[in-house]
Every structure is written in C-alpha cells, then in structure tokens.
Amino acid sequence: MAKIAFILLCHKNPEAIIQQAEQLTAVGDYISIHFDASAPQAAYDLIVQELSDNPNVTFAKKRIKCGWGEWSLVQASLYAIEAAVDAFPRATHFYMVSGDCMAVKSAKYAHRFLDSHDKDYVESFDFFESDWIKTGMKEERLIYRHWFNERTHKRLFYWSFWAQRRFGLTRKIPEDIQVQIGSQWWCLRRRTIEWIIDFTRQRKDVMKFFSTTWIPDETFFQTLVRHLVPEKEIDTRTLTFLMFTDYGMPVTFYNDHYDMLLAQDSLFARKISPEATELRKRLGRLYASERSDFPISNEGRNLFKFLTGRGREGRRYAPRFWESEASLGRDRELLIVACKKWHVAKRLIASIEQHANIPVTAYLFNEESTPLPDLGGIQATLGKRHRHRRALMRMLFDYHETDRMVVCMDTANLDLMQDFANDRSITKILEIQCNFSDDYIRGHAQRVGLMGEETDSETTARLIPTVRNDLAHESDRIRDSGFESYNRIIETLPPEENATALASFLTVSEDTARQIAQTPHLFVD
C-alpha cells in the first residue's frame, strides 16, 4: 500500500506545524520538515523537541533562509526531499505541502487512490506555448539572471534586470531541456524523486541555470519530471485544491467550506485560514478516519467564479461565504510608523527593510504615488484605499506572504491607527518625534494651503506658532490614545536610546535596532 512522505516547507506557527505533523503521521505516513532559517530559533527548537519521539518525522539536514521567487525555495525543498529519502525507505510517494495545507480526504482514500494510479501528479505545461503566466515577465524569467529578491530588494532586482536588458546580457536555456511551468504543489513517486536527485548531482549546468531564474519553484520540478518521466506516466494536475481571486491572491477557506472541500477531486486543499479552528479540527480528524465514500462534484472553481461575479453586482447570497475582509488576521503584526516628516519615515523604513528584512510600504494612505502591487484596482486611488483599508492591508500581507509588515502614516491619521488597533491583529505604533524649524513649518503651511509664497510677514508670524501647536497636538493625541503597544524615537536623543524603542517596536536584537537607529542622515531635512 502507498505510504506518503510529506515535504513540508514552513516558517511560522510552530504549534500548528506540530499539530499538522502529528495528524499526518498518525496513520503511518511520514513527514520531512524544512523550517525557514529566518524564523526564530526558539520556534524551531520547539518543533524539534515536540516531534523528536516521532519516528515518522525527520528534518532537513540544513536550514536556509527562503524568499518568495528565489531559488532558496527549491533548495529548501531538495534538502527536505533528500532527508526524507534517507529516513523513510518505505515511502512510495512524496507530496509537497505547506503549513496552510490540510487533507480533504482520509488517508485510507488517499492511499487507495495512489495505489490505483501509477502516475506522477504535477502541473507541467510548456513555458512558452501555454498561457499559464497571465501577466508580467515571461521569457525574461529565464533569459536573464535574477540574483535579488523582487519583494525585499525591489530596486536591486529591477536595476539588475534593466541593466542586463540594456546591454543585451541574455543567456541560453540548456539545449536538451524544454522548460515547463505549473503549480509547486506536486505528488511524485519514489522512483521519480530518486531520478531527480541523481539529475541534480549530474547536471550542474541545469542547476546553475535554474538557480538564477525567477520563481523557479514554478518551473524546476515541473521541467525535470517532464524530462525524466514518460509522458503517459504524468498526470498534469495538482492533487491540492487551490483557487485564486481576481486580484491574483490565493482564496482562503473557512469553517463553512468543509463540505465543499470534501467534494473536490483533490487530496489536499490550500489555504486553510489559521482562524478556521473548527475546519482544522474536522479535517484533522478526517485524515485519520476510515471514511472512503467521497462523492465528487468538483464544482468549487465554477461556484467561486459565479459567486464573485454576483458579488460585484451586489447580489451575493450571503454576507461572507468565501472570505472575510473584516480582519487582517489574528496572528499578523501591523507595524505603523507615524511621522509628520515623511522623508524621515521613508529613510527609517528603508533601513528597517535592509536590516530587519520586514516588508515596508511608505505613505499609502497619504500619497497616491506610493508604489503598490496591482491588487485588482483596490489600490488605484486614495479614496479606494481609505474605503477598503483593511481589505487592502490584508491583500498586502498576502502579497508579501508575511505576518509582519511596516507602513507609514501621517501623525494626522489617528483615525486609521485606531481602526487598525481595534482589529484582532497585533498593531504597534512607533512615533518619530522631529524638530520643526520655522522654515519647515512655513513650507508645511504652504503645502497644506494655509499660506502662499506671497503671504505677508505679519500673517506668517502669527501662523507659525499656531501650526507648531497643531503639530504638537497631533502628537499628544497619539500618545493619549492608549495604544497597547506604543513606542517613540526622538530626534534629540542619541541613537543608543532610540535603539531601545526600535528593538521593542520591531522585536529585533539590540544590535539590529542600533544599526537602524544609526541610519545616516536620518533626521536631516
């Protein structure tokens, strides 16, 4: 009978990972875990400690830091695969999952299904001929070298890309390889996995090529399987049920999706909401059950398309059937930098992104020109951003695939800060208290229309203290609001003292906080 070795890539929620591993191994299957090296060591130690007595659990022999779109995701998968091959000689299939995946069939059903179909399950479509890539870069993913992470080092990523494009620094695809593309959620037989491992050791040229492609987790395994396995032994689909919204974001499933998920022609589903505790309990019990009768209607994608279409016309038949935009998510941290001097806050968050590796966004509720990803139009205007503030923020969390994010707000945006602080997520406030010269206040008054360039000196003399008091009042309102987590850095304080507030705000080490506090020219106008 089939025995599955699950390949789990994860980076958060150690308690959920432990529970997932225990559920999947309770019926005799195996799991190999790669826990992102950028995650806290204490979280990894907890997982190892709790699962150390489980003989069906192993860990990747090497942990690395992973980033979206990087080769590191493929390399982490290979480390976990190699550990599973060595630890579980009886495993017949290897199934890639994430911490957001859960079984939607019983183990009994899954094992019978795999026994009756001697195939590899992987989406594998021709990279150039298929329409799998809807928008954005296509050929450029392959013919240029990509060394930087597009999300954490956006400027370097695009500078490198445009430099190569300008000087014609293209490269050839290995001649005997026909690049394929598809979902990264695959299920492969042991023989195929062993062929892939042998291939990675023999074909260093192919490994070098894929290591600098963009988003290789959508092409590497998909290409190698097609290269190594006869076509008749490949079923070009994923056994993991997943859908995407009009904004290109994964659809999240909640408690009321249980029956729908069981009716899909899949063994697993992604993404299960961390807040869907009842759904997680039911699916966990399901995998260990003896149930084998699963009527398959497979209507999920068509139903979702139909319901969202009606929703756009205001005719959806339930207030929330598929997803909720009312909350950012209980385990997410929104880190708000509040500062009247926007250039100071922008310098600070650039330093935070560099030293703490946390995604940052500047004044998205104040500047329409703030760079934002295409989120289906919700980000197009300041009016839309304010109206759909929580939905916008939730989509940014999903886009960056993170649970921590830094945004900037003007000190006048107290209503926004209070709204996010009232959410179930964790909201932290860091106020940057700057000195305001008369010249700065005069310029600020002109920018907001309180005076013009020709305003007489007498009026200016009366306005400057009034505006200065108004700025102080904005700061007082923030401090008096009673935010649960409030920190402040002050221009007149030495970096060592400001580092303490930054360490608390960002939950980083004192050394990292000190580097950020010492950002060159931080307070210079």
Short mmCIF file of C-alpha atoms in Angstrom, two decimals:
data_model
loop_
_atom_site.label_atom_id
_atom_site.label_comp_id
_atom_site.label_asym_id
_atom_site.label_seq_id
_atom_site.Cartn_x
_atom_site.Cartn_y
_atom_site.Cartn_z
CA MET A 1 0.00 0.00 0.00
CA ALA A 2 1.11 3.56 -0.68
CA LYS A 3 2.97 5.41 2.04
CA ILE A 4 3.37 9.16 1.66
CA ALA A 5 6.36 11.22 2.74
CA PHE A 6 5.13 14.79 3.03
CA ILE A 7 7.64 17.53 2.20
CA LEU A 8 6.71 20.49 4.39
CA LEU A 9 8.16 23.97 3.89
CA CYS A 10 7.12 26.30 6.71
CA HIS A 11 8.23 29.46 8.50
CA LYS A 12 5.74 30.25 11.28
CA ASN A 13 3.17 28.92 13.78
CA PRO A 14 5.25 26.14 15.41
CA GLU A 15 2.25 24.83 17.35
CA ALA A 16 0.27 24.42 14.11
CA ILE A 17 3.23 22.68 12.46
CA ILE A 18 3.46 20.22 15.34
CA GLN A 19 -0.25 19.50 15.11
CA GLN A 20 -0.06 19.08 11.33
CA ALA A 21 2.87 16.65 11.60
CA GLU A 22 1.12 14.59 14.27
CA GLN A 23 -2.08 14.38 12.21
CA LEU A 24 -0.32 13.33 9.00
CA THR A 25 1.89 10.70 10.66
CA ALA A 26 -0.80 9.22 12.94
CA VAL A 27 -1.85 6.73 10.25
CA GLY A 28 1.65 5.63 9.24
CA ASP A 29 2.68 8.31 6.74
CA TYR A 30 5.87 10.34 7.07
CA ILE A 31 6.88 13.99 7.04
CA SER A 32 10.13 15.85 6.38
CA ILE A 33 10.19 19.44 7.63
CA HIS A 34 12.21 22.43 6.49
CA PHE A 35 11.61 25.33 8.89
CA ASP A 36 12.85 28.62 7.46
CA ALA A 37 16.19 29.70 8.94
CA SER A 38 14.97 33.30 9.13
CA ALA A 39 12.33 32.25 11.68
CA PRO A 40 13.15 32.41 15.42
CA GLN A 41 15.43 29.62 16.63
CA ALA A 42 13.14 29.09 19.62
CA ALA A 43 10.26 28.21 17.32
CA TYR A 44 12.36 25.60 15.51
CA ASP A 45 13.64 24.17 18.79
CA LEU A 46 10.05 23.77 19.99
CA ILE A 47 9.10 21.80 16.86
CA VAL A 48 12.13 19.53 17.17
CA GLN A 49 11.52 18.97 20.88
CA GLU A 50 7.84 18.09 20.49
CA LEU A 51 8.37 15.77 17.50
CA SER A 52 11.68 14.17 18.49
CA ASP A 53 9.98 10.97 19.71
CA ASN A 54 8.02 10.51 16.48
CA PRO A 55 9.93 8.07 14.22
CA ASN A 56 7.90 9.19 11.19
CA VAL A 57 9.22 12.76 11.37
CA THR A 58 12.56 13.96 10.05
CA PHE A 59 14.08 17.36 9.39
CA ALA A 60 16.06 18.83 6.53
CA LYS A 61 19.73 18.43 7.37
CA LYS A 62 20.34 22.06 6.53
CA ARG A 63 18.09 25.07 7.12
CA ILE A 64 18.32 28.11 4.86
CA LYS A 65 16.58 31.47 4.62
CA CYS A 66 13.86 31.39 1.99
CA GLY A 67 12.35 34.20 -0.04
CA TRP A 68 9.46 34.35 -2.46
CA GLY A 69 10.54 33.93 -6.08
CA GLU A 70 14.03 32.76 -5.08
CA TRP A 71 15.99 29.58 -5.75
CA SER A 72 16.10 29.16 -1.96
CA LEU A 73 12.58 27.66 -2.04
CA VAL A 74 13.72 24.93 -4.43
CA GLN A 75 16.93 24.33 -2.50
CA ALA A 76 14.98 24.01 0.77
CA SER A 77 12.66 21.51 -0.94
CA LEU A 78 15.64 19.46 -2.11
CA TYR A 79 17.15 19.41 1.39
CA ALA A 80 13.85 18.15 2.81
CA ILE A 81 13.45 15.61 -0.01
CA GLU A 82 16.95 14.19 0.50
CA ALA A 83 16.30 13.84 4.23
CA ALA A 84 13.01 12.02 3.53
CA VAL A 85 14.58 9.64 1.00
CA ASP A 86 17.27 8.66 3.53
CA ALA A 87 14.96 8.43 6.55
CA PHE A 88 11.95 6.69 5.01
CA PRO A 89 12.93 3.81 2.69
CA ARG A 90 9.32 2.54 2.71
CA ALA A 91 7.85 5.80 1.38
CA THR A 92 6.32 5.27 -2.06
CA HIS A 93 5.21 8.85 -2.78
CA PHE A 94 6.49 12.31 -1.90
CA TYR A 95 3.90 15.08 -1.53
CA MET A 96 4.78 18.79 -1.30
CA VAL A 97 2.68 20.73 1.24
CA SER A 98 2.82 23.97 3.19
CA GLY A 99 1.68 24.87 6.67
CA ASP A 100 -1.56 26.19 5.15
CA CYS A 101 -2.41 22.84 3.51
CA MET A 102 -4.73 20.23 5.02
CA ALA A 103 -6.10 16.91 3.84
CA VAL A 104 -9.65 16.91 2.44
CA LYS A 105 -9.80 13.11 2.17
CA SER A 106 -8.95 10.30 4.56
CA ALA A 107 -5.56 8.60 4.48
CA LYS A 108 -7.35 5.40 3.52
CA TYR A 109 -8.84 7.09 0.46
CA ALA A 110 -5.53 8.80 -0.46
CA HIS A 111 -3.54 5.57 -0.25
CA ARG A 112 -6.04 3.66 -2.39
CA PHE A 113 -6.10 6.47 -4.92
CA LEU A 114 -2.31 6.48 -5.31
CA ASP A 115 -2.16 2.68 -5.44
CA SER A 116 -4.67 2.59 -8.27
CA HIS A 117 -2.92 5.28 -10.37
CA ASP A 118 0.78 4.65 -11.05
CA LYS A 119 1.49 8.24 -12.05
CA ASP A 120 3.26 11.42 -11.05
CA TYR A 121 0.94 14.32 -10.32
CA VAL A 122 2.42 17.67 -11.29
CA GLU A 123 1.21 20.61 -13.34
CA SER A 124 3.65 20.68 -16.25
CA PHE A 125 2.79 22.96 -19.15
CA ASP A 126 5.07 24.26 -21.90
CA PHE A 127 6.58 27.50 -20.60
CA PHE A 128 6.38 29.36 -23.90
CA GLU A 129 3.30 27.86 -25.57
CA SER A 130 0.91 27.72 -22.62
CA ASP A 131 -0.94 30.70 -21.13
CA TRP A 132 -0.14 29.70 -17.55
CA ILE A 133 1.55 33.07 -16.99
CA LYS A 134 -1.22 35.64 -17.40
CA THR A 135 0.68 38.91 -16.86
CA GLY A 136 4.17 40.22 -16.19
CA MET A 137 7.52 38.75 -17.11
CA LYS A 138 7.60 35.55 -19.11
CA GLU A 139 10.68 34.86 -21.23
CA GLU A 140 12.57 37.34 -19.04
CA ARG A 141 12.29 34.91 -16.12
CA LEU A 142 14.70 32.60 -17.93
CA ILE A 143 16.98 34.50 -20.30
CA TYR A 144 18.17 36.99 -17.67
CA ARG A 145 19.88 36.20 -14.40
CA HIS A 146 17.99 37.09 -11.24
CA TRP A 147 20.15 37.42 -8.14
CA PHE A 148 17.95 39.63 -5.96
CA ASN A 149 14.59 39.13 -4.27
CA GLU A 150 11.93 41.19 -6.06
CA ARG A 151 9.96 41.84 -2.87
CA THR A 152 12.71 42.61 -0.37
CA HIS A 153 15.20 44.25 -2.75
CA LYS A 154 12.93 45.67 -5.41
CA ARG A 155 15.33 48.38 -6.59
CA LEU A 156 18.24 45.98 -6.99
CA PHE A 157 16.02 43.42 -8.69
CA TYR A 158 14.83 45.83 -11.38
CA TRP A 159 18.16 47.63 -11.68
CA SER A 160 19.83 44.29 -12.44
CA PHE A 161 17.08 43.33 -14.88
CA TRP A 162 17.17 46.60 -16.84
CA ALA A 163 20.96 46.65 -16.91
CA GLN A 164 21.06 43.17 -18.45
CA ARG A 165 18.32 44.11 -20.88
CA ARG A 166 20.04 47.35 -21.90
CA PHE A 167 23.37 45.65 -22.62
CA GLY A 168 21.85 42.51 -24.15
CA LEU A 169 23.23 40.19 -21.47
CA THR A 170 20.93 37.28 -22.24
CA ARG A 171 21.75 33.61 -21.83
CA LYS A 172 20.72 30.39 -23.50
CA ILE A 173 18.43 27.78 -21.99
CA PRO A 174 20.15 24.35 -21.77
CA GLU A 175 19.56 22.82 -25.20
CA ASP A 176 18.17 19.45 -24.07
CA ILE A 177 15.71 21.00 -21.60
CA GLN A 178 12.19 22.07 -22.53
CA VAL A 179 11.15 24.35 -19.72
CA GLN A 180 7.76 23.64 -18.18
CA ILE A 181 5.66 25.60 -15.70
CA GLY A 182 2.93 24.85 -13.18
CA SER A 183 1.87 24.79 -9.56
CA GLN A 184 4.53 23.95 -6.98
CA TRP A 185 2.18 21.55 -5.15
CA TRP A 186 3.06 18.14 -6.60
CA CYS A 187 2.94 14.45 -5.64
CA LEU A 188 5.72 12.30 -7.15
CA ARG A 189 6.58 8.61 -6.95
CA ARG A 190 9.75 7.47 -5.19
CA ARG A 191 11.42 6.42 -8.42
CA THR A 192 10.86 9.89 -9.89
CA ILE A 193 12.24 11.58 -6.79
CA GLU A 194 15.38 9.41 -6.91
CA TRP A 195 15.84 10.26 -10.60
CA ILE A 196 15.55 13.96 -9.76
CA ILE A 197 18.17 13.69 -7.00
CA ASP A 198 20.55 11.89 -9.38
CA PHE A 199 19.90 14.54 -12.02
CA THR A 200 20.73 17.39 -9.62
CA ARG A 201 24.11 15.79 -8.91
CA GLN A 202 24.96 15.08 -12.54
CA ARG A 203 23.71 18.19 -14.35
CA LYS A 204 25.40 21.13 -12.66
CA ASP A 205 24.75 23.24 -15.76
CA VAL A 206 20.99 22.89 -15.35
CA MET A 207 21.21 23.55 -11.62
CA LYS A 208 23.23 26.70 -12.27
CA PHE A 209 20.67 27.84 -14.84
CA PHE A 210 17.63 27.40 -12.58
CA SER A 211 19.41 28.90 -9.55
CA THR A 212 19.22 32.36 -11.16
CA THR A 213 15.81 32.10 -12.82
CA TRP A 214 12.87 33.97 -11.34
CA ILE A 215 10.24 31.97 -9.40
CA PRO A 216 11.97 28.60 -10.06
CA ASP A 217 9.59 26.69 -7.76
CA GLU A 218 7.07 27.00 -10.63
CA THR A 219 9.50 25.58 -13.23
CA PHE A 220 12.23 23.39 -11.71
CA PHE A 221 10.41 20.20 -10.65
CA GLN A 222 7.86 20.68 -13.43
CA THR A 223 10.65 20.67 -16.03
CA LEU A 224 12.66 17.81 -14.56
CA VAL A 225 9.67 15.49 -14.24
CA ARG A 226 8.78 16.04 -17.89
CA HIS A 227 12.43 15.48 -18.84
CA LEU A 228 12.83 12.25 -16.85
CA VAL A 229 9.43 10.54 -16.87
CA PRO A 230 7.46 9.13 -19.86
CA GLU A 231 4.51 11.35 -20.74
CA LYS A 232 1.96 8.55 -20.20
CA GLU A 233 3.06 8.34 -16.54
CA ILE A 234 2.39 12.03 -15.83
CA ASP A 235 -0.99 13.40 -14.82
CA THR A 236 -0.70 17.14 -15.49
CA ARG A 237 -2.61 18.37 -12.48
CA THR A 238 -2.09 19.02 -8.79
CA LEU A 239 -3.81 16.93 -6.14
CA THR A 240 -4.02 20.05 -3.97
CA PHE A 241 -7.17 22.12 -4.41
CA LEU A 242 -6.45 25.83 -4.58
CA MET A 243 -8.04 28.86 -6.21
CA PHE A 244 -7.10 32.45 -6.87
CA THR A 245 -9.14 35.64 -6.60
CA ASP A 246 -9.42 38.26 -9.33
CA TYR A 247 -6.55 40.02 -7.56
CA GLY A 248 -4.25 37.01 -8.06
CA MET A 249 -4.34 36.13 -4.35
CA PRO A 250 -4.97 32.60 -3.03
CA VAL A 251 -8.52 32.05 -1.84
CA THR A 252 -8.62 31.30 1.89
CA PHE A 253 -11.02 28.67 3.23
CA TYR A 254 -13.05 28.96 6.43
CA ASN A 255 -15.26 26.81 8.67
CA ASP A 256 -18.25 26.82 6.32
CA HIS A 257 -16.25 25.36 3.40
CA TYR A 258 -15.93 21.85 4.84
CA ASP A 259 -18.49 20.10 2.63
CA MET A 260 -17.37 21.96 -0.49
CA LEU A 261 -13.72 20.99 0.05
CA LEU A 262 -14.55 17.31 0.54
CA ALA A 263 -16.42 17.30 -2.76
CA GLN A 264 -13.41 18.36 -4.83
CA ASP A 265 -11.33 15.89 -6.83
CA SER A 266 -8.27 16.51 -4.66
CA LEU A 267 -6.50 15.01 -1.66
CA PHE A 268 -5.47 18.30 0.00
CA ALA A 269 -6.55 21.94 -0.04
CA ARG A 270 -4.74 25.26 0.35
CA LYS A 271 -5.05 27.80 2.04
CA ILE A 272 -6.88 26.94 5.26
CA SER A 273 -7.34 30.04 7.41
CA PRO A 274 -5.44 29.96 10.75
CA GLU A 275 -8.66 31.29 12.29
CA ALA A 276 -10.79 28.42 10.94
CA THR A 277 -10.21 26.34 14.07
CA GLU A 278 -13.32 24.18 13.62
CA LEU A 279 -12.43 23.42 9.99
CA ARG A 280 -8.91 22.46 11.00
CA LYS A 281 -10.19 20.12 13.72
CA ARG A 282 -12.65 18.42 11.37
CA LEU A 283 -10.09 17.97 8.58
CA GLY A 284 -7.52 16.67 11.08
CA ARG A 285 -9.94 14.01 12.30
CA LEU A 286 -10.93 13.21 8.72
CA TYR A 287 -7.44 12.14 7.62
CA ALA A 288 -7.21 9.57 10.42
CA SER A 289 -10.72 8.24 9.82
CA GLU A 290 -11.75 5.12 7.91
CA ARG A 291 -14.07 7.06 5.61
CA SER A 292 -13.76 6.09 1.96
CA ASP A 293 -17.00 7.41 0.42
CA PHE A 294 -16.44 10.87 -1.04
CA PRO A 295 -18.98 11.91 -3.68
CA ILE A 296 -17.03 14.15 -6.08
CA SER A 297 -18.91 17.10 -7.56
CA ASN A 298 -15.81 19.23 -8.27
CA GLU A 299 -17.84 22.41 -8.52
CA GLY A 300 -15.56 24.58 -6.38
CA ARG A 301 -13.92 26.76 -9.04
CA ASN A 302 -17.07 27.31 -11.08
CA LEU A 303 -19.06 28.13 -7.95
CA PHE A 304 -16.44 30.60 -6.79
CA LYS A 305 -16.41 32.32 -10.19
CA PHE A 306 -20.21 32.52 -10.17
CA LEU A 307 -20.46 33.87 -6.62
CA THR A 308 -17.76 36.50 -7.03
CA GLY A 309 -19.41 37.65 -10.25
CA ARG A 310 -22.71 38.11 -8.42
CA GLY A 311 -20.89 39.80 -5.57
CA ARG A 312 -19.63 42.51 -7.89
CA GLU A 313 -23.25 43.24 -8.76
CA GLY A 314 -24.33 43.28 -5.11
CA ARG A 315 -26.32 40.04 -5.43
CA ARG A 316 -24.22 37.65 -3.39
CA TYR A 317 -26.48 35.33 -1.41
CA ALA A 318 -24.56 35.51 1.87
CA PRO A 319 -22.68 38.31 3.62
CA ARG A 320 -19.47 36.22 3.75
CA PHE A 321 -19.32 32.83 2.10
CA TRP A 322 -15.85 32.60 0.66
CA GLU A 323 -13.63 35.00 2.52
CA SER A 324 -13.72 37.78 5.09
CA GLU A 325 -12.10 41.15 4.73
CA ALA A 326 -13.15 42.31 8.20
CA SER A 327 -9.87 41.39 9.87
CA LEU A 328 -6.20 41.37 8.95
CA GLY A 329 -5.74 38.05 10.75
CA ARG A 330 -5.27 37.33 14.43
CA ASP A 331 -1.58 36.38 14.21
CA ARG A 332 -0.47 39.24 11.98
CA GLU A 333 1.51 42.26 13.14
CA LEU A 334 0.93 45.66 11.56
CA LEU A 335 3.79 47.99 12.48
CA ILE A 336 2.79 51.63 11.95
CA VAL A 337 5.46 54.34 11.75
CA ALA A 338 3.78 57.70 12.44
CA CYS A 339 5.73 60.77 11.41
CA LYS A 340 4.92 64.24 10.15
CA LYS A 341 8.19 64.45 8.22
CA TRP A 342 7.61 61.90 5.51
CA HIS A 343 11.20 61.89 4.26
CA VAL A 344 12.42 60.90 7.74
CA ALA A 345 9.99 57.98 7.98
CA LYS A 346 10.93 56.81 4.49
CA ARG A 347 14.60 56.74 5.40
CA LEU A 348 13.80 54.78 8.55
CA ILE A 349 11.66 52.11 6.85
CA ALA A 350 14.27 51.65 4.12
CA SER A 351 16.75 50.90 6.88
CA ILE A 352 14.24 48.56 8.58
CA GLU A 353 13.78 46.65 5.33
CA GLN A 354 17.54 46.36 4.90
CA HIS A 355 18.48 45.34 8.45
CA ALA A 356 15.36 43.53 9.71
CA ASN A 357 14.09 42.07 6.40
CA ILE A 358 10.49 43.16 7.04
CA PRO A 359 8.34 44.28 4.07
CA VAL A 360 7.66 48.01 4.17
CA THR A 361 5.28 50.43 2.45
CA ALA A 362 5.50 54.22 2.67
CA TYR A 363 2.56 56.62 2.97
CA LEU A 364 -0.03 54.55 1.11
CA PHE A 365 -2.96 56.45 2.68
CA ASN A 366 -1.40 59.86 2.04
CA GLU A 367 0.46 59.66 -1.28
CA GLU A 368 -1.33 58.31 -4.33
CA SER A 369 2.07 57.78 -5.98
CA THR A 370 3.20 55.29 -3.31
CA PRO A 371 4.45 52.18 -5.20
CA LEU A 372 1.99 49.32 -4.66
CA PRO A 373 1.48 45.99 -6.44
CA ASP A 374 -1.51 45.54 -8.72
CA LEU A 375 -4.26 44.40 -6.37
CA GLY A 376 -7.06 44.44 -8.90
CA GLY A 377 -7.75 48.17 -8.69
CA ILE A 378 -8.38 48.47 -4.95
CA GLN A 379 -5.06 50.32 -4.67
CA ALA A 380 -5.75 52.69 -7.57
CA THR A 381 -6.84 55.81 -5.65
CA LEU A 382 -6.54 57.22 -2.16
CA GLY A 383 -10.32 57.10 -1.84
CA LYS A 384 -10.44 53.37 -2.52
CA ARG A 385 -7.55 52.72 -0.17
CA HIS A 386 -9.33 54.51 2.68
CA ARG A 387 -12.71 52.86 2.00
CA HIS A 388 -11.24 49.37 1.80
CA ARG A 389 -8.37 49.91 4.23
CA ARG A 390 -8.49 46.50 5.93
CA ALA A 391 -9.02 44.60 2.70
CA LEU A 392 -6.10 46.48 1.15
CA MET A 393 -3.84 45.76 4.10
CA ARG A 394 -4.83 42.10 4.17
CA MET A 395 -4.02 41.76 0.48
CA LEU A 396 -0.62 43.36 1.04
CA PHE A 397 0.10 40.80 3.78
CA ASP A 398 -0.89 38.04 1.34
CA TYR A 399 1.14 39.58 -1.48
CA HIS A 400 4.29 39.69 0.64
CA GLU A 401 3.47 36.26 2.16
CA THR A 402 4.30 37.60 5.59
CA ASP A 403 2.76 38.04 9.02
CA ARG A 404 4.70 41.25 9.79
CA MET A 405 4.64 44.45 7.79
CA VAL A 406 5.65 48.09 8.31
CA VAL A 407 3.63 51.00 6.91
CA CYS A 408 3.97 54.77 7.29
CA MET A 409 1.17 57.13 8.29
CA ASP A 410 1.00 60.84 8.88
CA THR A 411 0.52 61.83 12.52
CA ALA A 412 -2.83 63.30 11.46
CA ASN A 413 -4.11 59.81 10.58
CA LEU A 414 -5.16 58.94 14.12
CA ASP A 415 -8.47 57.50 12.88
CA LEU A 416 -6.63 54.98 10.71
CA MET A 417 -4.33 53.99 13.56
CA GLN A 418 -7.28 53.49 15.92
CA ASP A 419 -9.17 51.44 13.32
CA PHE A 420 -6.27 49.06 12.83
CA ALA A 421 -5.64 48.94 16.58
CA ASN A 422 -9.24 47.76 17.06
CA ASP A 423 -8.61 44.80 14.72
CA ARG A 424 -7.89 41.31 16.06
CA SER A 425 -4.40 41.56 14.60
CA ILE A 426 -1.47 42.98 16.56
CA THR A 427 -0.92 46.68 15.91
CA LYS A 428 2.20 48.52 17.08
CA ILE A 429 2.80 52.25 16.82
CA LEU A 430 6.19 53.94 16.54
CA GLU A 431 6.04 57.73 16.56
CA ILE A 432 9.02 59.65 15.23
CA GLN A 433 9.21 62.95 17.06
CA CYS A 434 11.09 65.50 14.96
CA ASN A 435 12.18 69.06 15.49
CA PHE A 436 10.36 71.63 13.35
CA SER A 437 12.24 74.73 12.27
CA ASP A 438 10.37 77.87 11.26
CA ASP A 439 11.35 77.20 7.63
CA TYR A 440 9.90 73.70 7.78
CA ILE A 441 6.65 74.95 9.34
CA ARG A 442 6.39 77.68 6.72
CA GLY A 443 6.84 75.09 3.96
CA HIS A 444 4.32 72.77 5.58
CA ALA A 445 1.75 75.58 5.83
CA GLN A 446 2.23 76.30 2.14
CA ARG A 447 1.85 72.62 1.22
CA VAL A 448 -1.47 72.32 3.04
CA GLY A 449 -2.73 75.65 1.69
CA LEU A 450 -2.62 77.73 4.88
CA MET A 451 -0.37 80.30 3.27
CA GLY A 452 1.13 81.12 -0.11
CA GLU A 453 4.52 82.31 -1.24
CA GLU A 454 3.29 85.89 -1.11
CA THR A 455 1.79 85.75 2.39
CA ASP A 456 2.93 88.83 4.31
CA SER A 457 5.38 88.55 7.19
CA GLU A 458 2.86 89.61 9.84
CA THR A 459 0.42 86.83 8.92
CA THR A 460 3.30 84.37 8.72
CA ALA A 461 4.48 85.33 12.18
CA ARG A 462 1.02 84.63 13.59
CA LEU A 463 0.59 81.34 11.69
CA ILE A 464 3.91 79.67 12.53
CA PRO A 465 3.23 79.18 16.29
CA THR A 466 -0.34 78.15 15.51
CA VAL A 467 0.81 75.45 13.10
CA ARG A 468 3.56 74.38 15.52
CA ASN A 469 0.95 73.92 18.26
CA ASP A 470 -1.23 71.94 15.86
CA LEU A 471 1.62 69.52 15.13
CA ALA A 472 2.24 69.12 18.85
CA HIS A 473 -1.46 68.46 19.35
CA GLU A 474 -1.38 65.64 16.77
CA SER A 475 1.47 64.04 18.71
CA ASP A 476 -0.37 64.45 22.01
CA ARG A 477 -3.49 62.79 20.60
CA ILE A 478 -1.49 59.75 19.56
CA ARG A 479 0.17 59.45 22.97
CA ASP A 480 -3.16 59.95 24.77
CA SER A 481 -4.98 57.30 22.71
CA GLY A 482 -3.77 54.49 24.93
CA PHE A 483 -2.42 52.20 22.23
CA GLU A 484 -1.44 48.85 23.71
CA SER A 485 1.95 49.00 22.03
CA TYR A 486 3.34 52.50 21.60
CA ASN A 487 6.99 53.46 21.20
CA ARG A 488 8.68 56.72 20.29
CA ILE A 489 12.04 57.80 18.93
CA ILE A 490 13.10 61.40 19.32
CA GLU A 491 15.42 63.43 17.12
CA THR A 492 17.24 64.96 20.08
CA LEU A 493 18.04 61.61 21.71
CA PRO A 494 21.25 59.69 20.92
CA PRO A 495 20.87 56.58 18.70
CA GLU A 496 21.56 54.29 21.68
CA GLU A 497 18.39 55.46 23.43
CA ASN A 498 16.29 55.37 20.26
CA ALA A 499 17.53 51.82 19.64
CA THR A 500 15.67 50.62 22.74
CA ALA A 501 12.35 51.85 21.34
CA LEU A 502 13.14 50.36 17.92
CA ALA A 503 14.02 46.97 19.43
CA SER A 504 10.67 46.89 21.24
CA PHE A 505 8.73 48.06 18.19
CA LEU A 506 10.33 45.65 15.72
CA THR A 507 11.07 42.76 18.11
CA VAL A 508 14.68 42.66 16.93
CA SER A 509 18.01 42.44 18.72
CA GLU A 510 19.66 45.49 20.25
CA ASP A 511 22.43 45.29 17.63
CA THR A 512 19.94 45.36 14.75
CA ALA A 513 17.98 48.17 16.39
CA ARG A 514 21.19 50.16 16.90
CA GLN A 515 22.08 49.80 13.21
CA ILE A 516 18.66 51.14 12.26
CA ALA A 517 18.87 53.98 14.79
CA GLN A 518 22.22 54.97 13.30
CA THR A 519 20.78 55.34 9.79
CA PRO A 520 22.91 58.07 8.14
CA HIS A 521 21.25 61.49 7.87
CA LEU A 522 18.02 60.10 9.34
CA PHE A 523 16.66 63.43 10.61
CA VAL A 524 18.26 65.73 8.03
CA ASP A 525 15.81 67.99 6.17
#
